[in-house]
Coordinates of N, CA and C in Angstrom, one line a residue:
M10 N 25.0 22.9 -23.7 CA 24.0 22.2 -23.1 C 24.5 20.9 -22.6
P11 N 24.0 20.5 -21.4 CA 24.5 19.1 -21.0 C 23.7 18.0 -21.6
N12 N 24.6 16.8 -21.9 CA 23.9 15.7 -22.4 C 23.6 14.7 -21.3
F13 N 22.3 14.8 -21.1 CA 21.6 14.0 -20.0 C 21.7 12.5 -20.2
L14 N 21.7 12.1 -21.5 CA 21.7 10.6 -21.7 C 23.0 10.0 -21.5
Q15 N 24.1 10.9 -21.6 CA 25.4 10.4 -21.4 C 25.9 10.5 -20.0
A16 N 25.3 11.3 -19.2 CA 25.5 11.5 -17.7 C 25.7 10.3 -17.0
S17 N 26.4 10.3 -15.8 CA 26.7 9.0 -15.2 C 25.6 9.1 -14.0
S18 N 25.1 10.4 -13.5 CA 24.1 10.5 -12.5 C 23.6 11.9 -12.5
D19 N 22.5 12.0 -13.3 CA 22.0 13.5 -13.4 C 20.6 13.5 -13.1
T20 N 20.0 14.7 -12.8 CA 18.6 14.9 -12.6 C 17.9 15.6 -13.7
L21 N 16.9 14.9 -14.3 CA 16.2 15.7 -15.4 C 14.8 15.6 -15.1
A22 N 14.1 16.9 -15.0 CA 12.8 17.0 -14.5 C 12.4 16.2 -13.3
G23 N 13.3 16.3 -12.3 CA 13.1 15.6 -11.0 C 13.2 14.2 -11.0
H24 N 13.7 13.6 -12.2 CA 13.9 12.2 -12.2 C 15.4 11.9 -12.4
V25 N 15.8 10.8 -11.8 CA 17.3 10.6 -11.9 C 17.5 9.5 -13.1
L26 N 18.5 9.9 -13.8 CA 19.1 9.1 -14.9 C 20.4 8.6 -14.5
R27 N 20.6 7.3 -14.8 CA 21.9 6.6 -14.5 C 22.6 6.4 -15.9
G28 N 23.9 6.0 -15.6 CA 24.7 5.9 -16.9 C 23.9 5.1 -17.9
G29 N 24.0 5.7 -19.2 CA 23.5 5.1 -20.3 C 22.0 5.7 -20.5
G30 N 21.6 6.8 -19.8 CA 20.4 7.4 -19.7 C 19.1 6.5 -19.2
V31 N 19.4 5.4 -18.4 CA 18.4 4.5 -17.8 C 17.7 5.4 -16.6
F32 N 16.4 5.5 -16.7 CA 15.6 6.0 -15.8 C 15.5 5.2 -14.5
V33 N 15.8 5.7 -13.3 CA 15.5 5.0 -12.2 C 14.5 5.7 -11.2
A34 N 13.5 5.0 -10.9 CA 12.4 5.7 -9.8 C 13.1 5.9 -8.7
Q35 N 12.5 7.1 -8.0 CA 13.0 7.5 -6.7 C 12.0 7.2 -5.6
L36 N 12.6 6.7 -4.4 CA 11.6 6.6 -3.4 C 11.4 8.0 -2.7
V37 N 10.1 8.5 -2.6 CA 9.8 9.8 -2.0 C 9.6 9.8 -0.6
R38 N 8.9 8.8 -0.1 CA 8.8 8.7 1.3 C 8.5 7.2 1.7
R39 N 8.8 6.9 3.0 CA 8.4 5.6 3.5 C 7.9 5.8 5.0
Q40 N 7.0 4.9 5.1 CA 6.2 5.2 6.4 C 6.0 3.5 7.1
R41 N 6.0 3.3 8.3 CA 5.6 2.1 8.7 C 4.3 2.3 9.7
V42 N 3.2 1.5 9.4 CA 2.0 1.7 10.3 C 1.5 0.1 10.8
S43 N 0.9 0.2 11.8 CA 0.2 -1.1 12.2 C -1.3 -1.2 11.8
A44 N -1.6 -2.3 11.4 CA -3.1 -2.4 10.9 C -3.6 -3.5 11.8
Y45 N -4.8 -3.2 12.6 CA -5.4 -4.1 13.3 C -6.3 -4.8 12.5
V46 N -6.1 -6.1 12.2 CA -6.8 -7.0 11.4 C -8.0 -7.7 12.1
G47 N -9.2 -7.4 11.7 CA -10.3 -8.2 12.1 C -11.0 -8.9 11.1
Y48 N -11.7 -10.1 11.3 CA -12.2 -10.9 10.4 C -11.6 -11.0 9.1
H49 N -10.2 -11.2 9.2 CA -9.2 -11.3 7.9 C -9.4 -10.2 7.2
A50 N -9.6 -8.9 7.8 CA -9.7 -7.8 6.9 C -9.2 -6.5 7.6
F51 N -8.6 -5.5 6.5 CA -8.4 -4.3 7.0 C -8.4 -3.4 5.6
G52 N -8.6 -2.1 5.7 CA -8.6 -1.2 4.5 C -7.8 0.0 4.7
L53 N -7.7 0.7 3.6 CA -7.1 2.1 3.6 C -8.2 2.9 2.7
Q54 N -8.5 4.0 3.2 CA -9.4 4.8 2.5 C -9.2 6.3 2.8
E55 N -9.7 7.1 1.8 CA -9.6 8.6 2.1 C -9.6 8.9 3.5
S56 N -8.8 9.7 3.9 CA -8.9 10.3 5.2 C -9.9 10.9 5.7
D57 N -10.5 11.9 4.7 CA -11.7 12.6 4.7 C -12.7 11.7 3.8
D58 N -13.4 10.9 4.5 CA -14.3 9.9 3.9 C -15.7 10.3 3.7
A59 N -16.0 11.5 4.0 CA -17.4 11.9 4.0 C -18.0 11.9 2.6
D60 N -17.2 11.9 1.6 CA -17.7 11.9 0.2 C -17.6 10.6 -0.5
L61 N -17.2 9.6 0.2 CA -16.9 8.3 -0.4 C -18.4 7.6 -0.5
P62 N -18.6 7.0 -1.8 CA -19.8 6.4 -2.1 C -20.1 5.1 -1.3
V63 N -18.8 4.4 -1.0 CA -18.9 3.0 -0.5 C -17.7 3.2 0.8
P64 N -18.2 3.6 1.9 CA -17.1 3.7 3.0 C -16.8 2.2 3.5
F65 N -15.6 2.2 4.0 CA -15.1 0.9 4.7 C -16.0 0.6 5.8
P66 N -16.5 -0.7 6.1 CA -16.1 -1.9 5.4 C -17.4 -2.4 4.5
D67 N -18.3 -1.5 4.0 CA -19.4 -1.7 3.2 C -18.9 -2.4 2.0
D68 N -19.6 -3.5 1.5 CA -19.2 -4.2 0.4 C -17.8 -4.6 0.3
F69 N -17.3 -5.1 1.3 CA -15.7 -5.6 1.4 C -15.7 -6.8 0.4
H70 N -14.8 -6.8 -0.3 CA -14.4 -7.9 -1.4 C -13.8 -9.1 -0.5
R71 N -14.5 -10.0 0.0 CA -14.3 -11.1 0.6 C -13.6 -12.3 -0.4
G72 N -12.4 -12.9 0.0 CA -12.0 -13.8 -0.9 C -11.0 -13.2 -2.0
V73 N -10.9 -11.9 -2.0 CA -10.0 -11.4 -3.0 C -8.9 -10.8 -2.2
F74 N -7.6 -11.0 -2.5 CA -6.4 -10.5 -1.7 C -6.6 -8.8 -1.6
V75 N -6.8 -8.2 -2.9 CA -7.0 -6.9 -2.9 C -8.1 -6.5 -3.7
G76 N -9.0 -5.7 -3.0 CA -10.1 -5.1 -3.7 C -10.3 -3.7 -3.6
T77 N -11.1 -2.9 -4.5 CA -11.1 -1.6 -4.7 C -12.5 -1.1 -4.8
H78 N -12.7 0.0 -4.1 CA -13.9 1.0 -4.3 C -13.3 2.3 -4.5
P79 N -14.2 3.3 -5.0 CA -13.6 4.6 -5.1 C -13.0 5.2 -3.9
G80 N -11.7 5.6 -4.0 CA -11.0 6.1 -2.7 C -10.6 5.2 -1.6
R81 N -10.6 3.9 -2.0 CA -10.5 2.8 -0.9 C -9.8 1.5 -1.5
L82 N -9.1 1.0 -0.5 CA -8.5 -0.4 -0.9 C -9.0 -1.4 0.2
D83 N -9.3 -2.6 -0.2 CA -9.8 -3.6 0.9 C -8.6 -4.6 0.8
I84 N -8.1 -5.0 2.0 CA -7.1 -6.1 2.0 C -7.5 -7.3 2.8
T85 N -7.4 -8.5 2.1 CA -7.8 -9.7 2.9 C -6.6 -10.4 3.4
S86 N -6.5 -10.6 4.7 CA -5.4 -11.3 5.4 C -5.4 -12.7 5.6
G87 N -4.3 -13.3 5.9 CA -4.3 -14.7 6.1 C -4.8 -15.2 7.4
G88 N -4.7 -14.1 8.5 CA -5.1 -14.3 9.9 C -6.5 -13.6 10.1
H89 N -7.1 -14.3 11.2 CA -8.4 -13.7 11.5 C -8.4 -12.4 12.4
T90 N -7.6 -12.5 13.4 CA -7.5 -11.4 14.3 C -5.9 -11.1 14.7
H91 N -5.4 -10.1 14.3 CA -4.1 -9.8 14.6 C -3.5 -8.5 14.1
T92 N -2.3 -8.0 14.6 CA -1.8 -6.7 14.0 C -0.8 -6.9 13.0
A93 N -1.1 -6.5 11.8 CA -0.1 -6.7 10.8 C 1.0 -5.3 10.8
T94 N 2.1 -5.7 10.1 CA 3.0 -4.5 10.0 C 2.9 -4.2 8.5
V95 N 2.6 -2.8 8.3 CA 2.3 -2.4 6.8 C 3.5 -1.4 6.7
D96 N 4.5 -1.6 5.7 CA 5.3 -0.7 5.1 C 4.9 0.0 3.9
V97 N 4.7 1.3 4.0 CA 4.2 2.2 2.8 C 5.3 2.9 2.3
E98 N 5.5 2.6 0.9 CA 6.5 3.4 0.1 C 5.7 4.2 -0.9
V99 N 6.0 5.5 -1.1 CA 5.6 6.3 -2.2 C 6.9 6.8 -3.1
W100 N 6.6 6.4 -4.3 CA 7.7 6.4 -5.4 C 7.2 7.5 -6.4
D101 N 8.1 8.0 -7.1 CA 7.9 9.0 -8.2 C 7.4 8.5 -9.5
A102 N 7.7 7.1 -9.7 CA 7.3 6.4 -10.6 C 7.3 4.9 -10.3
V103 N 7.2 4.1 -11.3 CA 6.9 2.7 -11.0 C 8.3 2.1 -10.4
P104 N 8.2 1.6 -9.2 CA 9.2 1.1 -8.4 C 9.8 -0.2 -8.9
P105 N 11.1 -0.6 -8.6 CA 11.6 -1.8 -9.2 C 10.8 -2.9 -8.7
P106 N 10.7 -3.9 -9.5 CA 9.8 -5.1 -9.0 C 10.5 -5.8 -7.9
Q107 N 9.5 -6.5 -7.1 CA 10.0 -7.2 -5.8 C 10.2 -8.6 -6.4
D108 N 11.1 -9.4 -5.7 CA 11.2 -10.8 -6.0 C 10.2 -11.4 -5.4
P109 N 9.4 -12.2 -6.4 CA 8.1 -12.9 -6.1 C 8.4 -14.1 -5.1
A110 N 9.7 -14.6 -4.8 CA 9.9 -15.6 -3.8 C 9.8 -15.0 -2.5
D111 N 9.8 -13.6 -2.4 CA 9.9 -13.0 -1.0 C 8.4 -12.7 -0.4
W112 N 7.4 -13.1 -1.2 CA 5.9 -12.8 -0.9 C 5.2 -14.0 -1.2
D113 N 4.1 -14.1 -0.3 CA 3.1 -15.0 -0.5 C 2.1 -14.7 -1.4
E114 N 1.7 -13.3 -1.5 CA 0.8 -12.8 -2.3 C 1.2 -11.5 -3.0
E115 N 0.8 -11.0 -4.2 CA 1.0 -9.9 -4.7 C -0.1 -9.3 -5.6
A116 N -0.5 -8.0 -5.7 CA -1.4 -7.6 -6.6 C -1.1 -6.1 -6.8
E117 N -1.5 -5.7 -8.0 CA -1.5 -4.3 -8.4 C -2.8 -3.8 -8.7
V118 N -3.2 -2.6 -8.2 CA -4.5 -2.0 -8.5 C -4.3 -0.4 -8.7
G119 N -5.4 0.2 -9.1 CA -5.4 1.6 -9.2 C -6.2 2.2 -8.0
L120 N -5.8 3.5 -7.6 CA -6.6 4.2 -6.6 C -6.7 5.6 -6.9
D121 N -7.7 6.2 -6.8 CA -7.7 7.7 -7.1 C -8.1 8.1 -5.6
S122 N -7.1 9.2 -5.2 CA -7.3 9.8 -3.9 C -7.5 11.3 -4.0
A123 N -8.7 11.9 -3.5 CA -9.0 13.2 -3.7 C -8.2 14.1 -2.8
S124 N -7.5 13.5 -1.6 CA -6.6 14.4 -0.7 C -5.3 14.0 -0.8
G125 N -4.9 12.9 -1.2 CA -3.5 12.3 -1.1 C -3.2 11.9 0.3
Q126 N -4.3 11.7 1.1 CA -4.2 11.2 2.6 C -5.1 9.9 2.8
L127 N -4.6 9.0 3.1 CA -5.1 7.7 3.5 C -5.2 7.3 5.0
A128 N -6.3 6.8 5.5 CA -6.3 6.3 6.8 C -6.7 4.8 6.8
V129 N -6.0 4.2 7.7 CA -6.1 2.8 7.9 C -7.4 2.4 8.6
W130 N -8.1 1.5 8.3 CA -9.3 0.9 8.8 C -9.3 -0.5 9.3
S131 N -10.0 -0.8 10.3 CA -10.0 -2.1 10.8 C -11.5 -2.6 11.0
M132 N -11.9 -3.7 10.7 CA -13.2 -4.3 10.8 C -13.7 -4.2 12.3
H133 N -12.8 -4.4 13.3 CA -13.0 -4.5 14.7 C -13.1 -3.1 15.2
T134 N -12.1 -2.2 14.9 CA -12.0 -0.9 15.7 C -12.3 0.2 14.9
G135 N -12.6 0.2 13.6 CA -12.8 1.4 12.7 C -11.5 2.0 12.4
R136 N -11.7 3.3 12.2 CA -10.5 4.1 11.8 C -9.3 4.1 12.9
M137 N -8.0 3.9 12.4 CA -7.0 4.1 13.3 C -6.5 5.4 13.2
D138 N -5.5 5.7 14.2 CA -5.1 7.1 14.1 C -4.1 7.5 13.1
E139 N -3.3 6.6 12.7 CA -2.3 7.0 11.6 C -2.8 7.4 10.3
V140 N -2.3 8.4 9.7 CA -2.5 8.9 8.2 C -1.5 8.6 7.4
I141 N -1.6 8.1 6.2 CA -0.6 7.7 5.1 C -0.7 8.9 4.2
T142 N 0.6 9.6 4.0 CA 0.6 10.6 3.0 C 1.2 10.3 1.7
L143 N 0.2 10.3 0.7 CA 0.8 9.9 -0.6 C 1.3 11.2 -1.3
A144 N 0.5 12.3 -1.0 CA 1.1 13.7 -1.7 C 0.3 14.7 -0.9
E145 N 0.7 15.9 -1.3 CA 0.0 17.2 -0.6 C -1.4 17.4 -1.2
S146 N -1.7 16.9 -2.4 CA -3.0 17.0 -2.9 C -3.4 15.7 -3.6
G147 N -4.6 15.6 -4.2 CA -5.1 14.3 -4.7 C -4.5 14.0 -5.9
G148 N -4.8 12.8 -6.3 CA -4.4 12.2 -7.8 C -4.6 10.8 -7.9
S149 N -4.1 10.3 -9.0 CA -4.4 8.9 -9.3 C -3.1 8.2 -9.2
W150 N -3.2 6.8 -8.4 CA -2.2 6.2 -8.0 C -2.2 4.8 -8.5
R151 N -1.2 4.1 -8.8 CA -1.1 2.6 -8.8 C -0.3 2.2 -7.5
V152 N -0.8 1.0 -7.0 CA -0.4 0.6 -5.8 C 0.0 -1.2 -6.0
R153 N 1.2 -1.5 -5.6 CA 1.5 -2.9 -5.6 C 1.4 -3.2 -4.2
V154 N 0.6 -4.2 -3.9 CA 0.5 -4.7 -2.5 C 1.1 -6.1 -2.4
S155 N 2.1 -6.2 -1.5 CA 2.8 -7.5 -1.3 C 2.7 -8.0 0.2
C156 N 2.7 -9.2 0.3 CA 2.4 -9.8 1.5 C 3.1 -11.0 1.9
A157 N 3.6 -11.1 3.2 CA 4.4 -12.2 3.7 C 3.9 -12.7 5.1
G158 N 3.9 -14.0 5.3 CA 3.5 -14.3 6.8 C 2.1 -14.8 6.8
R159 N 1.4 -15.0 5.6 CA 0.0 -15.3 5.6 C -0.4 -16.5 6.5
A160 N 0.4 -17.7 6.1 CA 0.1 -19.0 6.8 C 0.4 -18.8 8.3
E161 N 1.5 -18.2 8.7 CA 1.9 -18.0 10.0 C 0.9 -17.1 10.7
A162 N 0.3 -16.1 10.2 CA -0.8 -15.3 10.7 C -2.0 -16.2 11.0
A163 N -2.3 -17.0 10.0 CA -3.6 -17.8 10.2 C -3.3 -19.0 11.4
A164 N -2.2 -19.4 11.4 CA -1.8 -20.4 12.5 C -1.8 -19.7 13.9
V165 N -1.2 -18.4 14.0 CA -1.2 -17.8 15.3 C -2.6 -17.6 15.6
S166 N -3.5 -17.0 14.7 CA -4.8 -16.7 15.0 C -5.6 -17.9 15.5
E167 N -5.3 -18.9 14.9 CA -5.9 -20.4 15.4 C -5.4 -20.8 16.8
R168 N -4.1 -20.7 16.9 CA -3.6 -21.1 18.3 C -3.9 -20.1 19.5
E169 N -3.5 -19.0 19.1 CA -3.4 -17.9 20.2 C -4.6 -16.9 20.2
G170 N -5.4 -16.7 19.1 CA -6.3 -16.0 18.9 C -5.9 -14.5 18.5
T171 N -4.7 -14.2 18.8 CA -4.1 -13.0 18.2 C -2.7 -13.0 18.2
G172 N -2.0 -12.1 17.5 CA -0.5 -11.9 17.2 C -0.2 -10.6 16.8
S173 N 1.0 -10.4 16.8 CA 1.5 -9.0 16.2 C 2.7 -9.1 15.4
G174 N 2.6 -8.5 14.3 CA 3.9 -8.5 13.3 C 4.2 -9.7 12.6
V175 N 3.4 -10.8 12.7 CA 3.6 -12.0 11.9 C 3.4 -11.8 10.4
E176 N 2.2 -11.2 10.2 CA 2.1 -11.0 8.7 C 2.6 -9.5 8.5
R177 N 3.3 -9.5 7.3 CA 4.0 -8.1 6.9 C 3.6 -7.9 5.4
Y178 N 3.2 -6.4 5.2 CA 2.8 -6.0 3.9 C 3.8 -4.8 3.5
L179 N 3.9 -4.8 2.2 CA 4.6 -3.8 1.4 C 3.7 -3.2 0.5
L180 N 3.2 -2.0 0.6 CA 2.4 -1.2 -0.3 C 3.2 0.0 -0.9
Q181 N 3.4 -0.3 -2.3 CA 4.1 0.7 -2.9 C 3.3 1.6 -4.0
F182 N 3.3 2.8 -3.7 CA 2.4 3.7 -4.4 C 3.1 4.5 -5.3
W183 N 2.6 4.9 -6.6 CA 3.3 5.6 -7.6 C 2.1 6.4 -8.3
P184 N 2.4 7.6 -8.7 CA 1.4 8.4 -9.4 C 1.3 7.9 -10.9
T185 N 0.2 7.8 -11.4 CA -0.2 7.5 -12.9 C -0.1 8.8 -13.6
R186 N 0.5 8.7 -14.8 CA 0.6 9.8 -15.7 C -0.5 9.7 -16.8
A187 N -1.1 10.8 -17.0 CA -2.2 10.7 -18.1 C -1.7 10.6 -19.5

């Protein structure tokens, strides 16, 4: 029988163990989407939103970096009107922590997804075309939301009215275990 705790790099139940038996979370998928920010806001919610009790943008949490409703995340931007770059990562477990010096804001919240598919929503344009795939079916997730470029996005919105790619987000999702 193999000794997984002594292996230099083995897989145990779909997870990778490194030397000394240290568990290392694995990146499952990565996706980049654009979010059209309007009125300092955008959101992610169930792709099939027909059964959501509070669809975007109803009851948007103003003044909070990341707010939640069932099946939905509300994200408050530093800039009024612009296109933000959003990198989405899906991990099989808690991802390694980010260096706080790299980000202006960070938050971690829970999200239940009935379908495993999320759509990006804008206050200005409604649902955007791209769909974020967390999994092939629903589940409970944690998400760490990190943002950089908030002050620059605010300045660009003030000076030019709109901009693109100045504000960057990293959303790291991982399944919660019961």
